[in-house]
CSV table of C-alpha atoms in Angstrom, one decimal:
chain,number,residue,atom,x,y,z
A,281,UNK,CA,6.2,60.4,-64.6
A,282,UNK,CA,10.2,61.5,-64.5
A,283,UNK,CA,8.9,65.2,-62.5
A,284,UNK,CA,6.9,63.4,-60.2
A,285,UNK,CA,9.6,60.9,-59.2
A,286,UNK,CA,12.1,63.2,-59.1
A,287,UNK,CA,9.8,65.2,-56.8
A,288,UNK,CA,9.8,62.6,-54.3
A,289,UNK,CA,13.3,61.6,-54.3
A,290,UNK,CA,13.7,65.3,-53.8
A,291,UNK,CA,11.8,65.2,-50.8
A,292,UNK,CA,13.0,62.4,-49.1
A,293,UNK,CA,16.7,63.9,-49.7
A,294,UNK,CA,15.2,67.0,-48.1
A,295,UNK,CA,13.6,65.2,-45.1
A,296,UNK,CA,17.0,63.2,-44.6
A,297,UNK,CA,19.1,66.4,-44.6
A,298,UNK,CA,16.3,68.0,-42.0
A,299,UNK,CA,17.0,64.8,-39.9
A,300,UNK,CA,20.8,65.1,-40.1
A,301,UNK,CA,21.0,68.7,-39.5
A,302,UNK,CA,18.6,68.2,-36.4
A,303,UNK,CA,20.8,65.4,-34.6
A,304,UNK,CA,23.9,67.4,-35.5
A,305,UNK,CA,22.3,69.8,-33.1
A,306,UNK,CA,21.9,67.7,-31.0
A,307,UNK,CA,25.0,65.8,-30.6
A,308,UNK,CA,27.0,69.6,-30.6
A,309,UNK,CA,24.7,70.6,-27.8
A,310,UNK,CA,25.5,67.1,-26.0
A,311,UNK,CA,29.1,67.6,-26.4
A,312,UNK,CA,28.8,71.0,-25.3
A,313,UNK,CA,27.1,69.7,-22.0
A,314,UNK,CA,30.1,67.3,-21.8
A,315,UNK,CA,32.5,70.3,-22.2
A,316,UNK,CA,30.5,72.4,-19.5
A,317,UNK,CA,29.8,69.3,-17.2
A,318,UNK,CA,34.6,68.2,-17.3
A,319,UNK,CA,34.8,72.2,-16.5
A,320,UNK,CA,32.5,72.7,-13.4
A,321,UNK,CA,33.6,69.1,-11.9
A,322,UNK,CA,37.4,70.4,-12.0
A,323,UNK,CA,36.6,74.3,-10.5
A,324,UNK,CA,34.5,72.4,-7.5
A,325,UNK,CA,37.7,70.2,-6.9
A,326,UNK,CA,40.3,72.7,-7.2
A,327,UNK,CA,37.8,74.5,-4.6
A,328,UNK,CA,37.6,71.4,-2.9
A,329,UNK,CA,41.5,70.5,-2.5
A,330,UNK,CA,41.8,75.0,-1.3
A,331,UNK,CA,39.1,74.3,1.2
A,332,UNK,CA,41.5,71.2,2.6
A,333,UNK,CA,44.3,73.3,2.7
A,334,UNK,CA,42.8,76.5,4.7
A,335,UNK,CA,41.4,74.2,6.6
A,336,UNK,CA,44.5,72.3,7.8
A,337,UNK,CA,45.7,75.4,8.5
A,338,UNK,CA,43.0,76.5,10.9
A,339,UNK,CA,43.3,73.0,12.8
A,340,UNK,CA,46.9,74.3,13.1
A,341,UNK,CA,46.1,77.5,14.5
A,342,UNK,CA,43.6,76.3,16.7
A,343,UNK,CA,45.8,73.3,17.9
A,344,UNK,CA,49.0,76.2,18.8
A,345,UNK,CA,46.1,78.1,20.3
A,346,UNK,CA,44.9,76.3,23.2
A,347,UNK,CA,48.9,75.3,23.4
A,348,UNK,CA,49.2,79.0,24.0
A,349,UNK,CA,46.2,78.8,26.6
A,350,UNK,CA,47.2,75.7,28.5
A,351,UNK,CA,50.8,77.3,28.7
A,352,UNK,CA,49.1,80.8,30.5
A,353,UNK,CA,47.0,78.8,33.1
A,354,UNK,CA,50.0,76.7,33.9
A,355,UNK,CA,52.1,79.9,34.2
A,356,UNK,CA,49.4,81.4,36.5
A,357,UNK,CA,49.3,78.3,38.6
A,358,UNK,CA,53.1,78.7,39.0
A,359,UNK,CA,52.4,82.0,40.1
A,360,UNK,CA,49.9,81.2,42.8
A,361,UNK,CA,51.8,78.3,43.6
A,362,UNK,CA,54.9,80.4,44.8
A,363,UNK,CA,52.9,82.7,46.1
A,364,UNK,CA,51.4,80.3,48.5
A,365,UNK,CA,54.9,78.9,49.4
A,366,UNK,CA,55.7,82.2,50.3
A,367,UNK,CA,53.1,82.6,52.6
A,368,UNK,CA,53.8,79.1,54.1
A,369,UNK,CA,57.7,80.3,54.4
A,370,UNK,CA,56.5,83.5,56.4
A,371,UNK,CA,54.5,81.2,59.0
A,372,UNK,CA,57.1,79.5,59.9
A,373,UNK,CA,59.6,82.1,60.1
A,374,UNK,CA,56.7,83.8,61.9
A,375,UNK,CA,56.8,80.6,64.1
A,376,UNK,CA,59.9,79.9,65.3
A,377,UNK,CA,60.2,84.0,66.5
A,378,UNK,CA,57.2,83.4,68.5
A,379,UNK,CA,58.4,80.2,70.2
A,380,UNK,CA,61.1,82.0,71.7
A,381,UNK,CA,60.2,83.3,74.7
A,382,UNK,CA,63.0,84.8,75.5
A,383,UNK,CA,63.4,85.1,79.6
A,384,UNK,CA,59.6,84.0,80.5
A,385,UNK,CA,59.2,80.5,81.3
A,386,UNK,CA,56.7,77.9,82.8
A,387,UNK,CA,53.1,78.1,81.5
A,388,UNK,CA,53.6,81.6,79.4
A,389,UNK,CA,56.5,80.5,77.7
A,390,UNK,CA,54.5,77.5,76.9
A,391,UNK,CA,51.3,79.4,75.4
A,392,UNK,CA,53.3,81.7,73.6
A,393,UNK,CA,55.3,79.1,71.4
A,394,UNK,CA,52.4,76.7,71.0
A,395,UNK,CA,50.2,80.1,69.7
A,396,UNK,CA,52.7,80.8,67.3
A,397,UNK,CA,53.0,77.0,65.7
A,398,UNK,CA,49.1,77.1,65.7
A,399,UNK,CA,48.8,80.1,63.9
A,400,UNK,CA,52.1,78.6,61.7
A,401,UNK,CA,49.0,75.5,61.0
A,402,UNK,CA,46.9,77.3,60.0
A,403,UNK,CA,48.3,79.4,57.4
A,404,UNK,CA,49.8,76.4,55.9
A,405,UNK,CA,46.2,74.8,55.8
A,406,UNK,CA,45.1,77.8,53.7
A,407,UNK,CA,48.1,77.8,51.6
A,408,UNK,CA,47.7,74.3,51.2
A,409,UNK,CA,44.0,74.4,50.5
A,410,UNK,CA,44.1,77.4,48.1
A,411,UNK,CA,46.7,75.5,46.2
A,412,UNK,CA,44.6,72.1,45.9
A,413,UNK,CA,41.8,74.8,44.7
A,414,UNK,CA,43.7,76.2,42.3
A,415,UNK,CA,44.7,73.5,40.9
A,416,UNK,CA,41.0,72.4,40.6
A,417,UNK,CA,40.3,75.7,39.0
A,418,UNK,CA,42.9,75.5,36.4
A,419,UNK,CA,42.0,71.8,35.3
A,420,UNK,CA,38.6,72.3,34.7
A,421,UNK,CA,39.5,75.9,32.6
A,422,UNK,CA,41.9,73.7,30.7
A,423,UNK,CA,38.8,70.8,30.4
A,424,UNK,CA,36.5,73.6,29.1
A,425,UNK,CA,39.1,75.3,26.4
A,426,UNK,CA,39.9,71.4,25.4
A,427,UNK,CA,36.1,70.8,24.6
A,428,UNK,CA,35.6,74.4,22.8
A,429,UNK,CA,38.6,73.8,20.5
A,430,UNK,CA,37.2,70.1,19.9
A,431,UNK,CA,33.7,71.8,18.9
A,432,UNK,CA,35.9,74.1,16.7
A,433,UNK,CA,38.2,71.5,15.4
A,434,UNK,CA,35.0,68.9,14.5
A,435,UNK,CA,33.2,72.0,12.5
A,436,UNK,CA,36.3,72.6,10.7
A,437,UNK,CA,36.8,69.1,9.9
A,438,UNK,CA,33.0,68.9,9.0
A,439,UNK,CA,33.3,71.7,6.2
A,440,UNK,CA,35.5,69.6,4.2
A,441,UNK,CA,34.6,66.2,5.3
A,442,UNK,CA,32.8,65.2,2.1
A,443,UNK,CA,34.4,65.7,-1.5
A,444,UNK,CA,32.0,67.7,-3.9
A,445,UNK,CA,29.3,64.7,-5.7
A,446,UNK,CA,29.6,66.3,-9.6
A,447,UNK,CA,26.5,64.0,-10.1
A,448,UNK,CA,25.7,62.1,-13.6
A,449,UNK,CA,27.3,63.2,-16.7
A,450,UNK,CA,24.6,64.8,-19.4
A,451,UNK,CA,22.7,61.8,-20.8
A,452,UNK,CA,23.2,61.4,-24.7
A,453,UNK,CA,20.4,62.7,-26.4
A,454,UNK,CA,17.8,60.4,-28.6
A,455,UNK,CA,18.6,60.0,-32.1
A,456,UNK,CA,15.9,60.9,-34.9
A,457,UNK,CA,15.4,58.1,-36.9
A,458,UNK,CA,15.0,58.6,-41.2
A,459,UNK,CA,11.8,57.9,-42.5
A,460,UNK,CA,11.3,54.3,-44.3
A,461,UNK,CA,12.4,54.6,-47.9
A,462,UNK,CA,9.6,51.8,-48.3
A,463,UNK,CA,7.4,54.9,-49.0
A,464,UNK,CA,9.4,56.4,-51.4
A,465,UNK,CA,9.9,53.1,-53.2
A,466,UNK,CA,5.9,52.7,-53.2
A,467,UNK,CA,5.5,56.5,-54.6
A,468,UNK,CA,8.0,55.4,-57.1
A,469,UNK,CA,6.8,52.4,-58.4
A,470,UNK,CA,3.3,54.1,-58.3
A,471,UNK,CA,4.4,56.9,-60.5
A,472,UNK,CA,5.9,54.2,-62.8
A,473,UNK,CA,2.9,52.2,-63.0
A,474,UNK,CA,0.9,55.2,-64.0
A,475,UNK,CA,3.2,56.0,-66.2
A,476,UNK,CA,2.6,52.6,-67.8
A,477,UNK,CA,-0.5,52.8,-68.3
A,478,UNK,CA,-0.4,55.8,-69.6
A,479,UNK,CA,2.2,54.6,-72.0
A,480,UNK,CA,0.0,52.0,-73.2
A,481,UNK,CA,-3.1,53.9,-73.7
A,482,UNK,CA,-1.2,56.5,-75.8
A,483,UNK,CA,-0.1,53.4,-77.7
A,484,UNK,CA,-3.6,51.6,-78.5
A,485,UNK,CA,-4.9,55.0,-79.2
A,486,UNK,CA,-2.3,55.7,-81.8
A,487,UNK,CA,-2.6,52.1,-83.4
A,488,UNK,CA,-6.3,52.5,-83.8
A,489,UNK,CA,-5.8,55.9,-85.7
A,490,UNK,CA,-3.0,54.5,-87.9
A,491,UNK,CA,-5.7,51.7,-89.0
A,492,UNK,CA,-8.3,54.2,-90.0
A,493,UNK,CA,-6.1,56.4,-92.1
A,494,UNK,CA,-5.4,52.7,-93.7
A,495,UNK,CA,-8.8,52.1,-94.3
A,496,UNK,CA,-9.4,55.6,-95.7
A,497,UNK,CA,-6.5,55.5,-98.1
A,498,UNK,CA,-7.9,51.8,-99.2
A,499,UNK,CA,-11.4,52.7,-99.8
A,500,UNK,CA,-10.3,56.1,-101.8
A,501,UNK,CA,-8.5,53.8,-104.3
């Protein structure tokens, strides 16, 4: 009766300890996971915060870039511009030496200065017209390096408009339960039972011999 017993306290103690020493594991492998998940989530946003940076430097660079650009197409403008006027400066010089006509008069005379201040006309039409051109020219080339540098600037901007999502922490994991010790208690009081019995059997069997011996020792007498 005491082995058995003992037996099966011994092995619920064992199962218990299995138990333990399998949640153990499992809570060290959870907190691991925790570990793992605090170290990732602050790499991606010290990746994050560099990714801001470099890229608030390329929106500067771009930005001082089409600065640069608008700067050269205004400078060539300038250029054409005082090119043109010029041109226009030469006409009229160019006109007022043909409207003298010197010792001619009458209808001659007359031709010869109005040639000269229609030929004076018409190169200020073309100076004129290739400025208003130019002009046209250089706003839509500043229109079309605006929109490229807002494609640029909006793709930039688009690489580091959303922080990094870490996502859920590691779940914690299920628990084994024990067993019942209402088994146990069962085994035991089953062993102790048997035991009884066993107890008592032993006893009636040794009264009965005892009363024999007595009859035997009577009757020889």
């Amino acid at each position: 009766m005491g082995i058995s017993g003992a037996q099966q306290i011994a092995a619920s103690s064992a199962e218990d300890a299995a138990v333990d020493a399998r949640n153990n594991g499992k809570l060290k492998a959870h907190h691991r996971a925790q570990k793992q998940y605090d170290v990732t989530a602050n790499l991606d946003n010290v990746q994050y915060l560099n990714d801001v940076q470099e890229q608030d430097g390329q929106q500067d660079v771009l930005y001082q870039s089409l600065l640069d650009q608008w700067s050269s197409d205004d400078a060539e403008l300038k250029k054409l511009f005082a090119q043109q006027d010029f041109a226009i400066e030469d006409a009229i010089i160019a006109m007022h030496e043909g409207s003298y006509a010197g010792s001619q008069t009458g209808a001659t005379a007359a031709r010869l200065a109005g040639s000269s201040a229609r030929k004076a006309g018409m190169a200020k039409s073309r100076a004129l017209h290739s400025k208003m051109m130019a002009v046209d020219d250089i706003n839509r080339t500043k229109q079309t390096s605006w929109k490229q540098a807002k494609d640029k600037s909006h793709a930039l901007h688009q690489e580091v408009a959303f922080a990094p999502v870490h996502g859920f922490r590691p779940a914690a994991p299920a628990m084994e339960s024990k067993k019942s010790k209402a088994g146990l208690l069962l085994g035991l009081a089953g062993t102790g039972l048997e035991g009884f019995q066993a107890f008592k059997a032993n006893t009636v069997e040794g009264g009965t011999a005892m009363g024999e011996r007595q009859r035997v020792t009577m009757a020889s007498l």
